[in-house]
mmCIF file of C-alpha atoms and ligand atoms in Angstrom:
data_model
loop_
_atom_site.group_PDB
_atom_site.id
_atom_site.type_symbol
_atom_site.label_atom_id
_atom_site.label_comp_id
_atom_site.label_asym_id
_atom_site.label_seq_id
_atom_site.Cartn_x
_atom_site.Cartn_y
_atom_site.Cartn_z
ATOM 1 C CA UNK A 17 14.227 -27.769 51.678
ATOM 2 C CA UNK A 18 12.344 -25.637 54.728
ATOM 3 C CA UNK A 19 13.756 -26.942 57.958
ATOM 4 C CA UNK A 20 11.186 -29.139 59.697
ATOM 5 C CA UNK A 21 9.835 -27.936 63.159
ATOM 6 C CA UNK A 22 6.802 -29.534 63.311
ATOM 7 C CA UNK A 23 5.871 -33.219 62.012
ATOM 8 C CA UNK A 24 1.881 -34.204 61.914
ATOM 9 C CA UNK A 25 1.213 -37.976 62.654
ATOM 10 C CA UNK A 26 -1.508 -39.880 61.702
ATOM 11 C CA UNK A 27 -3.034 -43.740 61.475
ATOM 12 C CA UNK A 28 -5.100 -44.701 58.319
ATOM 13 C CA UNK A 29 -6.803 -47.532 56.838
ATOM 14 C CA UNK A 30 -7.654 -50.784 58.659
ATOM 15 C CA UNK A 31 -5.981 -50.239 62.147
ATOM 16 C CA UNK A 32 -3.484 -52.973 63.375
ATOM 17 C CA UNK A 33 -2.373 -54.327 66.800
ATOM 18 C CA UNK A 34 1.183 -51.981 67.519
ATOM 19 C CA UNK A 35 0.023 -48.735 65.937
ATOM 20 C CA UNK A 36 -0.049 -47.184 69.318
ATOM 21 C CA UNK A 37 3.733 -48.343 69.790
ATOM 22 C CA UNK A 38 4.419 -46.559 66.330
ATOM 23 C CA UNK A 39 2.533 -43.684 67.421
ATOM 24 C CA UNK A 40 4.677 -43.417 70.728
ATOM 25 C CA UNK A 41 7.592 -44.018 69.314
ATOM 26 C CA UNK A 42 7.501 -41.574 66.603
ATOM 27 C CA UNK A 43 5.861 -38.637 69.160
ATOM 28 C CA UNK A 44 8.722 -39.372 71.916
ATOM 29 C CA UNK A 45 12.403 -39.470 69.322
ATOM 30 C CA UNK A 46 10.327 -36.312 67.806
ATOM 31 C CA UNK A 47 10.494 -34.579 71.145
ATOM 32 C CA UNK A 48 14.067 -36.130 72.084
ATOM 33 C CA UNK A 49 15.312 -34.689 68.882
ATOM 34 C CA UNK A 50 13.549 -31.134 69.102
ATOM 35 C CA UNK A 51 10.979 -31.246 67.159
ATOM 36 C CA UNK A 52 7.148 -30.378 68.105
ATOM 37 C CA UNK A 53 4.280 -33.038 67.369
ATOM 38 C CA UNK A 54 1.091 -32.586 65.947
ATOM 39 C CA UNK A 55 -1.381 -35.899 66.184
ATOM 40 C CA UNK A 56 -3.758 -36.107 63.362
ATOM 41 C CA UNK A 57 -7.123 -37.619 64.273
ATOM 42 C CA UNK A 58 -9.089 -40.327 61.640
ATOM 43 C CA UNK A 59 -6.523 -40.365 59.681
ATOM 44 C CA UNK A 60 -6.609 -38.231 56.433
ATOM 45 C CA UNK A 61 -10.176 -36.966 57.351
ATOM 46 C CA UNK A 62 -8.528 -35.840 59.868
ATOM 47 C CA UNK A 63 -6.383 -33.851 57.941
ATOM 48 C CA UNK A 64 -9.108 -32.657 55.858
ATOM 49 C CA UNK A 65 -11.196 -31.721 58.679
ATOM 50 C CA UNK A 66 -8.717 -30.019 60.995
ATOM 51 C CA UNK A 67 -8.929 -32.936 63.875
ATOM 52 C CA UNK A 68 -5.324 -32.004 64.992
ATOM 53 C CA UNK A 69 -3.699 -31.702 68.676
ATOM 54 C CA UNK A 70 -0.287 -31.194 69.685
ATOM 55 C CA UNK A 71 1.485 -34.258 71.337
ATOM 56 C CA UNK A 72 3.425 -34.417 74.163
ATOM 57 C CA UNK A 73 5.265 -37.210 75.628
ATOM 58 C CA UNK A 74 2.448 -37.882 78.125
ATOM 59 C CA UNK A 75 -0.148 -38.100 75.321
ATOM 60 C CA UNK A 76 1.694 -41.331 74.497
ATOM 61 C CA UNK A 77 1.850 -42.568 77.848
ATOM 62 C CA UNK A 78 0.107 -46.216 78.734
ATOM 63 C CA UNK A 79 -0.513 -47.159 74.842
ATOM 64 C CA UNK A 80 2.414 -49.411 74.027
ATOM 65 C CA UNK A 81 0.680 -52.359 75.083
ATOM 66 C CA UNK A 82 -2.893 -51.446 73.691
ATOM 67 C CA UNK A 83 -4.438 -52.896 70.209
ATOM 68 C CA UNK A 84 -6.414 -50.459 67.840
ATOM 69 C CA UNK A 85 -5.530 -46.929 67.357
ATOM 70 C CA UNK A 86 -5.806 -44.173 69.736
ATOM 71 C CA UNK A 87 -5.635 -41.257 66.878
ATOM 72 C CA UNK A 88 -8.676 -43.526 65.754
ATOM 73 C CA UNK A 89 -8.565 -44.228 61.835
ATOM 74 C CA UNK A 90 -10.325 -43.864 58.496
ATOM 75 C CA UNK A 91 -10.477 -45.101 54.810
ATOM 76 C CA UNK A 92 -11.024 -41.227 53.520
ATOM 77 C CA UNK A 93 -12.776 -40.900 50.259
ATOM 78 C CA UNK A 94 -11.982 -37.511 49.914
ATOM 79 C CA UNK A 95 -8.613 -37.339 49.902
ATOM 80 C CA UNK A 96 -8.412 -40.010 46.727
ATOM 81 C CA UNK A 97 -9.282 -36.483 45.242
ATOM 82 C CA UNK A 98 -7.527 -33.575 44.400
ATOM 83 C CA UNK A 99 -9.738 -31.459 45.860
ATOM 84 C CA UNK A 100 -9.545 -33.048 49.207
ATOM 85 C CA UNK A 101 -6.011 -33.370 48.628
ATOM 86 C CA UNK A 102 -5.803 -29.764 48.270
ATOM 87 C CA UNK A 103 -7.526 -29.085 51.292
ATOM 88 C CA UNK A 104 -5.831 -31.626 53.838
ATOM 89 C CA UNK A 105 -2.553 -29.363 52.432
ATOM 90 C CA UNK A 106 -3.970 -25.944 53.097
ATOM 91 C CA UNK A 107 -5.193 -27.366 56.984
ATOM 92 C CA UNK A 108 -0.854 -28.362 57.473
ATOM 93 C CA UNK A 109 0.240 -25.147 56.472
ATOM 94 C CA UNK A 110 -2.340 -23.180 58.842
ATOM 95 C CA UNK A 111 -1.301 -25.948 61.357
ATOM 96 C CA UNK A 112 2.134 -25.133 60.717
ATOM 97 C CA UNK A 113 2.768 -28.710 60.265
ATOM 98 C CA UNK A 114 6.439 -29.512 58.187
ATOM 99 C CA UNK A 115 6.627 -32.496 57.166
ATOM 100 C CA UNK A 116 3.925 -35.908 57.746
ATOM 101 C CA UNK A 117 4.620 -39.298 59.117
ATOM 102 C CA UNK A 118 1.741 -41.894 57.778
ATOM 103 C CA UNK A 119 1.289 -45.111 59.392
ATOM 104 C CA UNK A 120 -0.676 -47.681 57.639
ATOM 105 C CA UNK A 121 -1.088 -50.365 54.338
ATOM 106 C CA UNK A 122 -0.951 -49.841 51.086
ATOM 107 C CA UNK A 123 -3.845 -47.136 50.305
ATOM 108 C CA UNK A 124 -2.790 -45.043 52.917
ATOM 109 C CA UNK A 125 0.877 -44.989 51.601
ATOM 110 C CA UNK A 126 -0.507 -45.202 47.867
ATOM 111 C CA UNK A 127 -2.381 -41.592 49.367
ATOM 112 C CA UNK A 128 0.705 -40.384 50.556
ATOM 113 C CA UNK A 129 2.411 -41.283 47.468
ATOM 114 C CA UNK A 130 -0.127 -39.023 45.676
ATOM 115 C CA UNK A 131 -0.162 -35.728 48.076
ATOM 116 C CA UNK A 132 4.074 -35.732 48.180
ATOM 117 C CA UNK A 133 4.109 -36.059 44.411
ATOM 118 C CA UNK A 134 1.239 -33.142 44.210
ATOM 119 C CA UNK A 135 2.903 -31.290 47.296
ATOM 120 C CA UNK A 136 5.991 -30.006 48.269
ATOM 121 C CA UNK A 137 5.566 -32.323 51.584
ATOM 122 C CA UNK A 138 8.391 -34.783 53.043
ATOM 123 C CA UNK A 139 6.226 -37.981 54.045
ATOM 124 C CA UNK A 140 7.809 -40.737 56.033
ATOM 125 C CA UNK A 141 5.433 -43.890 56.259
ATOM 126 C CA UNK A 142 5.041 -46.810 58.339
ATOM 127 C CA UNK A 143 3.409 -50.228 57.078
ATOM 128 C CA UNK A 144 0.952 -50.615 59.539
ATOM 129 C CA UNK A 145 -1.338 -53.488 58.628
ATOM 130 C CA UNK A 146 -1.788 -57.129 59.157
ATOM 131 C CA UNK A 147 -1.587 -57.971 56.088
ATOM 132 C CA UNK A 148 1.859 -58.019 55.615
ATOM 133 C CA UNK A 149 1.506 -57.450 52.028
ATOM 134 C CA UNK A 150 3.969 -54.298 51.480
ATOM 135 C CA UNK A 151 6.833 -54.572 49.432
ATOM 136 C CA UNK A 152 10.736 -54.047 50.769
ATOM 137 C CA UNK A 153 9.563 -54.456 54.157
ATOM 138 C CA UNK A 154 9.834 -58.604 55.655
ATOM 139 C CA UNK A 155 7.334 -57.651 57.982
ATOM 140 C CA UNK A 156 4.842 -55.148 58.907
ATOM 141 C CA UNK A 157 3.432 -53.966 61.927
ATOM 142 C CA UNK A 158 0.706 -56.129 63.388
ATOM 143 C CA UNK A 159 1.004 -58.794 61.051
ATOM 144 C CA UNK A 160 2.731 -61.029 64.417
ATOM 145 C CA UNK A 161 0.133 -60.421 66.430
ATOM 146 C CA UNK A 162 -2.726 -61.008 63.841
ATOM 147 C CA UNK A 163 -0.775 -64.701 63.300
ATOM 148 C CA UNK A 164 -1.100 -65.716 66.408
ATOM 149 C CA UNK A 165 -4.812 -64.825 67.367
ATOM 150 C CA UNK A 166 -5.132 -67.119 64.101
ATOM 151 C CA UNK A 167 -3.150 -69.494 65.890
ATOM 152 C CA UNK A 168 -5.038 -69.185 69.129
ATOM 153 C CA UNK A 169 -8.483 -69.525 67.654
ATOM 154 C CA UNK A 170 -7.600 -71.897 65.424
ATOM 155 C CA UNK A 171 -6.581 -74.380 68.212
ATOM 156 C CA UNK A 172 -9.436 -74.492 70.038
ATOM 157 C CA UNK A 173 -11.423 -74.822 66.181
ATOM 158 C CA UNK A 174 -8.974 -77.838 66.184
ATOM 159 C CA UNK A 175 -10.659 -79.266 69.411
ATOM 160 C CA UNK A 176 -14.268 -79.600 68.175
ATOM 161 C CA UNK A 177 -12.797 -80.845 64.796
ATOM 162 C CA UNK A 178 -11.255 -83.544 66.299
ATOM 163 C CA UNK A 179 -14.127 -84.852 67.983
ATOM 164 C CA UNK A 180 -16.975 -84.368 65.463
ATOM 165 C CA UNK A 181 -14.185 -86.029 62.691
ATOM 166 C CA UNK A 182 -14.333 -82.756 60.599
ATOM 167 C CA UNK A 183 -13.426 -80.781 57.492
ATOM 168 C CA UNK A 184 -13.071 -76.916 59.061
ATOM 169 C CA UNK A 185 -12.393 -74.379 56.619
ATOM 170 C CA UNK A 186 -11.088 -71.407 58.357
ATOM 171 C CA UNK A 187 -11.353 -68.170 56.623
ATOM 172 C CA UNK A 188 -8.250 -65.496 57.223
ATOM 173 C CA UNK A 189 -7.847 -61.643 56.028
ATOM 174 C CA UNK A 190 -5.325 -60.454 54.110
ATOM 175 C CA UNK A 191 -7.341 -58.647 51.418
ATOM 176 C CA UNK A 192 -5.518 -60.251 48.055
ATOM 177 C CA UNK A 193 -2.799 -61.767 50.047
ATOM 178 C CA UNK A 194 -1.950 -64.881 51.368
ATOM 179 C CA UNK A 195 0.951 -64.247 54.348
ATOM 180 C CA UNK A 196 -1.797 -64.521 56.933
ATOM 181 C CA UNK A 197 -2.939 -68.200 55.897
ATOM 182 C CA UNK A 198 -0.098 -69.434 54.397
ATOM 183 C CA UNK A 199 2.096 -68.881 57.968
ATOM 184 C CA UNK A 200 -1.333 -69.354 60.023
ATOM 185 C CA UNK A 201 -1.648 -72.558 58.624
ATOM 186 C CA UNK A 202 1.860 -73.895 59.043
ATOM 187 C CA UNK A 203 1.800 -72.305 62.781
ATOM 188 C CA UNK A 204 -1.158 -74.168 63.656
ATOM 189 C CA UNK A 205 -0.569 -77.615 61.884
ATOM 190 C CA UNK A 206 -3.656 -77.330 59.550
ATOM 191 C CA UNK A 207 -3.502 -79.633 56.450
ATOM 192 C CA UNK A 208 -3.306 -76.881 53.872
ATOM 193 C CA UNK A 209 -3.713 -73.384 53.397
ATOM 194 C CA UNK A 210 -5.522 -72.338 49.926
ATOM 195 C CA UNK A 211 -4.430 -68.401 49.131
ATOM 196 C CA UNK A 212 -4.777 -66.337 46.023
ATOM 197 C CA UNK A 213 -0.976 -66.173 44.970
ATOM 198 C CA UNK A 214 -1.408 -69.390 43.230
ATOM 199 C CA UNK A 215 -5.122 -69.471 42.948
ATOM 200 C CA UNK A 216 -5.015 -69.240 39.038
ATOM 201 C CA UNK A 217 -2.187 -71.374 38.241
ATOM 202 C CA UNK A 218 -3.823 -74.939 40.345
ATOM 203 C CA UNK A 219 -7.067 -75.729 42.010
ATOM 204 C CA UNK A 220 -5.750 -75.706 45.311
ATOM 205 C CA UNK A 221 -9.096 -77.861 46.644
ATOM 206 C CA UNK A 222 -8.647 -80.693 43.545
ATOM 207 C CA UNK A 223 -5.193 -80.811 44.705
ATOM 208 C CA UNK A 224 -5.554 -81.530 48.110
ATOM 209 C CA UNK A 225 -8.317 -83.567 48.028
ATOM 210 C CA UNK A 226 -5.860 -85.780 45.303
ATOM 211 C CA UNK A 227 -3.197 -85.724 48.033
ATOM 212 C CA UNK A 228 -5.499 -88.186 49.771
ATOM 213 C CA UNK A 229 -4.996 -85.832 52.778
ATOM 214 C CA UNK A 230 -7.293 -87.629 55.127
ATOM 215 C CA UNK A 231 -6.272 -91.466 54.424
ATOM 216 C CA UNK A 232 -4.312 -90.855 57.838
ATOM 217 C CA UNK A 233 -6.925 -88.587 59.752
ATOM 218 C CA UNK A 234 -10.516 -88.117 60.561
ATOM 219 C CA UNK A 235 -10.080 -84.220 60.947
ATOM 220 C CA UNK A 236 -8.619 -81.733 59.547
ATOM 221 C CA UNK A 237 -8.317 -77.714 58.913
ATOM 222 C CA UNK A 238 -7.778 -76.001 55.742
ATOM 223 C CA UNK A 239 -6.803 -72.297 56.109
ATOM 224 C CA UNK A 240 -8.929 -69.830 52.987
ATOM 225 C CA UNK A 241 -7.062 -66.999 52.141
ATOM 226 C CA UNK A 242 -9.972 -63.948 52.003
ATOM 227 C CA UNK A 243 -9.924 -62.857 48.554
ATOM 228 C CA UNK A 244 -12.410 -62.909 45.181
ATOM 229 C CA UNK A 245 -9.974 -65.114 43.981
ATOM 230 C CA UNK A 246 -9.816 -67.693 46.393
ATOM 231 C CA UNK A 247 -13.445 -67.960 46.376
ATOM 232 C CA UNK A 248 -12.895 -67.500 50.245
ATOM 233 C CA UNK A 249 -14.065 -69.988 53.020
ATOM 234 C CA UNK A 250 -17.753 -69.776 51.984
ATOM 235 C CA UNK A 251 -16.780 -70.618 48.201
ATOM 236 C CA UNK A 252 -14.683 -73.036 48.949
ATOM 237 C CA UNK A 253 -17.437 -74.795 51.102
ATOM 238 C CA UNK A 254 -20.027 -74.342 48.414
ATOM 239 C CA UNK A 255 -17.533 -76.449 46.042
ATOM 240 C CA UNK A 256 -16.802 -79.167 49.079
ATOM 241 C CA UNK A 257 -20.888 -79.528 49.306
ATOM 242 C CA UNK A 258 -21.101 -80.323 45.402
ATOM 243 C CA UNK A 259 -18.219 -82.156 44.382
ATOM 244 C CA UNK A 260 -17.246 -84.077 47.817
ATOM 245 C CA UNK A 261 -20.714 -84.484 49.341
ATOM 246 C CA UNK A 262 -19.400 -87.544 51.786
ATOM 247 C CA UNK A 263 -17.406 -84.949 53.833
ATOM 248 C CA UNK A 264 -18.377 -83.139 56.898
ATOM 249 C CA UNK A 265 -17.922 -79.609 56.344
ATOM 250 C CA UNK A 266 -17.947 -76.764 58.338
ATOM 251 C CA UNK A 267 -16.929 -72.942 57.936
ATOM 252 C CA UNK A 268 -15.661 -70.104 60.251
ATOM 253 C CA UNK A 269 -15.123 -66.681 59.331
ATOM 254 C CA UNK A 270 -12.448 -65.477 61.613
ATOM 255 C CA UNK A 271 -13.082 -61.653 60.761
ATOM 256 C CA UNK A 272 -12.577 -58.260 62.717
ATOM 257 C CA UNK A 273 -10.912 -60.579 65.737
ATOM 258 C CA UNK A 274 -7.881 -60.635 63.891
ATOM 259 C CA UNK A 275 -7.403 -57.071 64.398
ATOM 260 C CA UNK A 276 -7.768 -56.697 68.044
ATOM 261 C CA UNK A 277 -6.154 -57.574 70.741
ATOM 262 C CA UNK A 278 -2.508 -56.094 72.877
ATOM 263 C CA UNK A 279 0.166 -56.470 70.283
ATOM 264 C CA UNK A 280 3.024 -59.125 70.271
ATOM 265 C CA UNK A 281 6.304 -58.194 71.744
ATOM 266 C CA UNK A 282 7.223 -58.775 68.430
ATOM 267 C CA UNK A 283 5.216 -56.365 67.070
ATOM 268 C CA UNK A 284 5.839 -53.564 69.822
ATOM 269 C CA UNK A 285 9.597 -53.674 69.030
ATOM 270 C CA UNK A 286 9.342 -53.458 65.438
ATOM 271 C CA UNK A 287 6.580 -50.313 66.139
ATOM 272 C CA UNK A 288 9.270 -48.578 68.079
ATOM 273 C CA UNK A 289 12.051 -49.624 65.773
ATOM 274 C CA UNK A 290 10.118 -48.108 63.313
ATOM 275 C CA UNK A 291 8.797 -44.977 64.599
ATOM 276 C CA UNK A 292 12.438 -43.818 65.829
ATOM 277 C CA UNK A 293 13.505 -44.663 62.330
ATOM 278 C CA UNK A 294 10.619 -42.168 60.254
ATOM 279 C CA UNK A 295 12.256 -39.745 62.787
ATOM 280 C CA UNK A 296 15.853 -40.341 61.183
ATOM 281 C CA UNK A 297 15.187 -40.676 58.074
ATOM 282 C CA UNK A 298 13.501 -36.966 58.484
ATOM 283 C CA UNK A 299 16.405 -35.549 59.827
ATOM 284 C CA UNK A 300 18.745 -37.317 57.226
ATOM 285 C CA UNK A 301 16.593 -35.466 54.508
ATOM 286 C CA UNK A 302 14.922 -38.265 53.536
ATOM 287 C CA UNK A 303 11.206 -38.071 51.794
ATOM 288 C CA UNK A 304 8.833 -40.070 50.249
ATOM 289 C CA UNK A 305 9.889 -43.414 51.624
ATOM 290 C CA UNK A 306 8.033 -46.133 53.496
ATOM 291 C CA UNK A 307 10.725 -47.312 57.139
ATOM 292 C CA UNK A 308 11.212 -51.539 56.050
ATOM 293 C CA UNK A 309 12.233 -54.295 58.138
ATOM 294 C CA UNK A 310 15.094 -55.933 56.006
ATOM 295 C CA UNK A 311 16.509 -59.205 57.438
ATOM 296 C CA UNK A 312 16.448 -57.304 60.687
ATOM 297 C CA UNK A 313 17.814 -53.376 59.600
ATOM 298 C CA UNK A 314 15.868 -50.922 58.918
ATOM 299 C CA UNK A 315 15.553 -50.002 55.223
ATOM 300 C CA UNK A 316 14.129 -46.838 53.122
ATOM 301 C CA UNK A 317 11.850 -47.855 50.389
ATOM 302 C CA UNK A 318 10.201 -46.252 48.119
ATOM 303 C CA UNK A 319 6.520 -45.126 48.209
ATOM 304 C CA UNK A 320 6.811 -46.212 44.359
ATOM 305 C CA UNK A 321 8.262 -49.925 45.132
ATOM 306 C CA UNK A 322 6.304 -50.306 48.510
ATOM 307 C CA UNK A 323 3.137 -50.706 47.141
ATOM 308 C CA UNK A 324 3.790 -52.442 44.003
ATOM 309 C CA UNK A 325 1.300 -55.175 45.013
ATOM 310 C CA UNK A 326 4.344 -57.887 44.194
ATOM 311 C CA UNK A 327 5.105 -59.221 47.337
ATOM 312 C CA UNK A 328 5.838 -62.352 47.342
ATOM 313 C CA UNK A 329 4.824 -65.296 49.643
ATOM 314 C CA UNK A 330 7.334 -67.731 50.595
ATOM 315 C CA UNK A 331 6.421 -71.011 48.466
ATOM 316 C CA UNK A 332 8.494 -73.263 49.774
ATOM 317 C CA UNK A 333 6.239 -73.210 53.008
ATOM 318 C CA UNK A 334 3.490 -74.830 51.054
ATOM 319 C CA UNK A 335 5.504 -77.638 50.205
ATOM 320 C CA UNK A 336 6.457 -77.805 54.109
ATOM 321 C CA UNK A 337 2.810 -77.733 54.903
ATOM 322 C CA UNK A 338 2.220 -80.701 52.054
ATOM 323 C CA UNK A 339 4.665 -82.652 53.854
ATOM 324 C CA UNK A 340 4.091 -82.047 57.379
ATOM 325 C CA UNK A 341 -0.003 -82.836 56.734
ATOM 326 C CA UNK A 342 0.962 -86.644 55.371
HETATM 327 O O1 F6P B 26 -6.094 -54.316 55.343
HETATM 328 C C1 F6P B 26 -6.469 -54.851 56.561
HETATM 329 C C2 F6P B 26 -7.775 -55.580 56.445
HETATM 330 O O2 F6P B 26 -8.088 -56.120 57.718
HETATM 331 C C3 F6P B 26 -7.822 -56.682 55.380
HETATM 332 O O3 F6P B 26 -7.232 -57.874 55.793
HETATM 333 C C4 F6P B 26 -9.298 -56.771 55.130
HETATM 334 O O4 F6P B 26 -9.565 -57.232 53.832
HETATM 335 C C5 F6P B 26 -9.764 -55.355 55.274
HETATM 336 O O5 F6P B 26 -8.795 -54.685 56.068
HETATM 337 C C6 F6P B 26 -11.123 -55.186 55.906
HETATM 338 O O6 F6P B 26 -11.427 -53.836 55.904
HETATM 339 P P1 F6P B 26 -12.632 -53.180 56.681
HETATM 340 O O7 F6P B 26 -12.306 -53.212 58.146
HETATM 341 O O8 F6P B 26 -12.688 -51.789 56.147
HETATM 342 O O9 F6P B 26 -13.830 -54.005 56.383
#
């Protein structure tokens, strides 16, 4: 393998609260252990279109604590083909640029996944998303800081709830995962939290309205899972109107919010954990692997496992939240 000088960075897909951490992390061990930096702009259009600067440690100064993405991000059409593929590769090798660390979800390491198996590339990767829906890793960067702006909003929701007497449904992201409104839910007391895991094995809204679950309340919050399969907050409303028509219903969307905002402590240490990690596991040789978060080490999985789309949610919290919303 050709000794790495030079390691290109970028941030791709939906950006996430503590990408800027990763990003200073990995540009600061790269310079501590000799190597030069090379920050990719929009992500793999980026790479495509030759957006590329060289990094130094001041370029990193002042982000730690910032949401969003400096390096600014993408979802890049282009480089889903081979074409573009082909061209992102000739733009490293005039750049000079050895080896790739990727930080984002699942299509942007499902991307990488492609170019190092169509490229003779070492790609480390980072799971930078919200979502928390990447395999091998317990959590992934900015998926803290999303659950507690869905804590924070949803306790003030719970305010005019509780005086109007109301059914809120609270719609979450998480694209076809539920780790957002499954732990939102139990961190802000809500009654229930309907997500797509279990969507086609019980209807999650018969159930709960069986449970009796306002005998001992006038309000209460149910947490929607985004997702087709869901039926997300607006379907889930639609049903409420039609086959409960003596409740009080109302929706919110929480959106784009849960993106923003300065990332969790939490989130900042497991950015820098990680970024000084994708810079060991390149100098230990190591390619093609996403940097986990195992029961508190660091782990090397996979591209192939990491976005396997398996993750699972931890069910026993939905019998917590059954219990705790008697
Ligand atoms: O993957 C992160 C995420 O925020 C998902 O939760 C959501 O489904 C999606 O991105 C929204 O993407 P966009 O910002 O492109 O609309």
């Amino acid at each position: 393998m050709a000794k790495i000088k030079t390691i290109g960075v970028l941030t791709s897909g939906g950006d996430a609260p503590g990408m800027n951490a990763a990003l200073r992390a990995i540009t600061r061990s790269a310079i501590y252990s000799g190597f030069n930096v090379k920050a990719i702009y929009r992500g793999y259009r980026g790479l495509i279109t030759n957006e590329i600067v060289e990094f130094k440690t001041q370029n990193v100064s002042n982000i730690v604590q910032q949401g969003g993405t400096i390096l600014k991000t993408a979802r890049c059409k282009e480089f889903t083909t081979p074409e573009g593929r082909q061209q992102a590769y000739e733009v490293m090798r005039k750049q000079e640029i050895d080896a790739l660390v990727v930080i984002g979800g699942d299509g942007s390491l499902s991307g990488a996944r492609q170019f190092a198996s169509e490229f003779d590339v070492p790609i480390v990767g980072l799971p930078g998303t919200i979502d928390n829906d990447l395999y091998g890793t317990d959590h992934t960067i900015g998926y803290d800081t999303a659950l507690n702006t869905i804590m924070w909003c949803v306790d003030r929701i719970r305010d005019t709830a509780t005086s109007h007497e109301r059914l809120f449904i609270i719609e979450v992201m998480g694209r076809n995962a539920g780790f957002l409104a499954l732990n939102g839910a139990i961190a802000s007391g809500a009654e229930a939290a309907i997500i797509p895991e279990i969507s086609t094995e019980v209807d999650q809204l018969k159930e709960l309205i069986q449970s009796g679950f306002r005998k001992s309340k006038n309000s209460s919050i149910v947490l929607v899972a985004e997702s087709p399969v869901t039926g997300g907050a607006m379907g889930i409303a639609e049903r409420v109107r039609t086959e409960y028509p003596d409740m009080d219903a109302r929706v919110t969307i929480l959106g784009h919010l849960q993106r923003g905002g300065s990332p969790t402590a939490q989130d900042r240490i497991l950015a820098s954990r990680m970024g000084a990690a994708a810079i060991d596991a390149l100098l230990e040789g190591q390619r093609n692997v996403m940097i986990g978060d195992s029961n508190d080490e660091i782990v090397y999985v996979p591209f192939s496992k990491a976005v396997r789309k398996d993750k699972q949610v931890d069910r026993s919290l939905l019998e917590i939240l059954r219990r705790l919303s008697v």
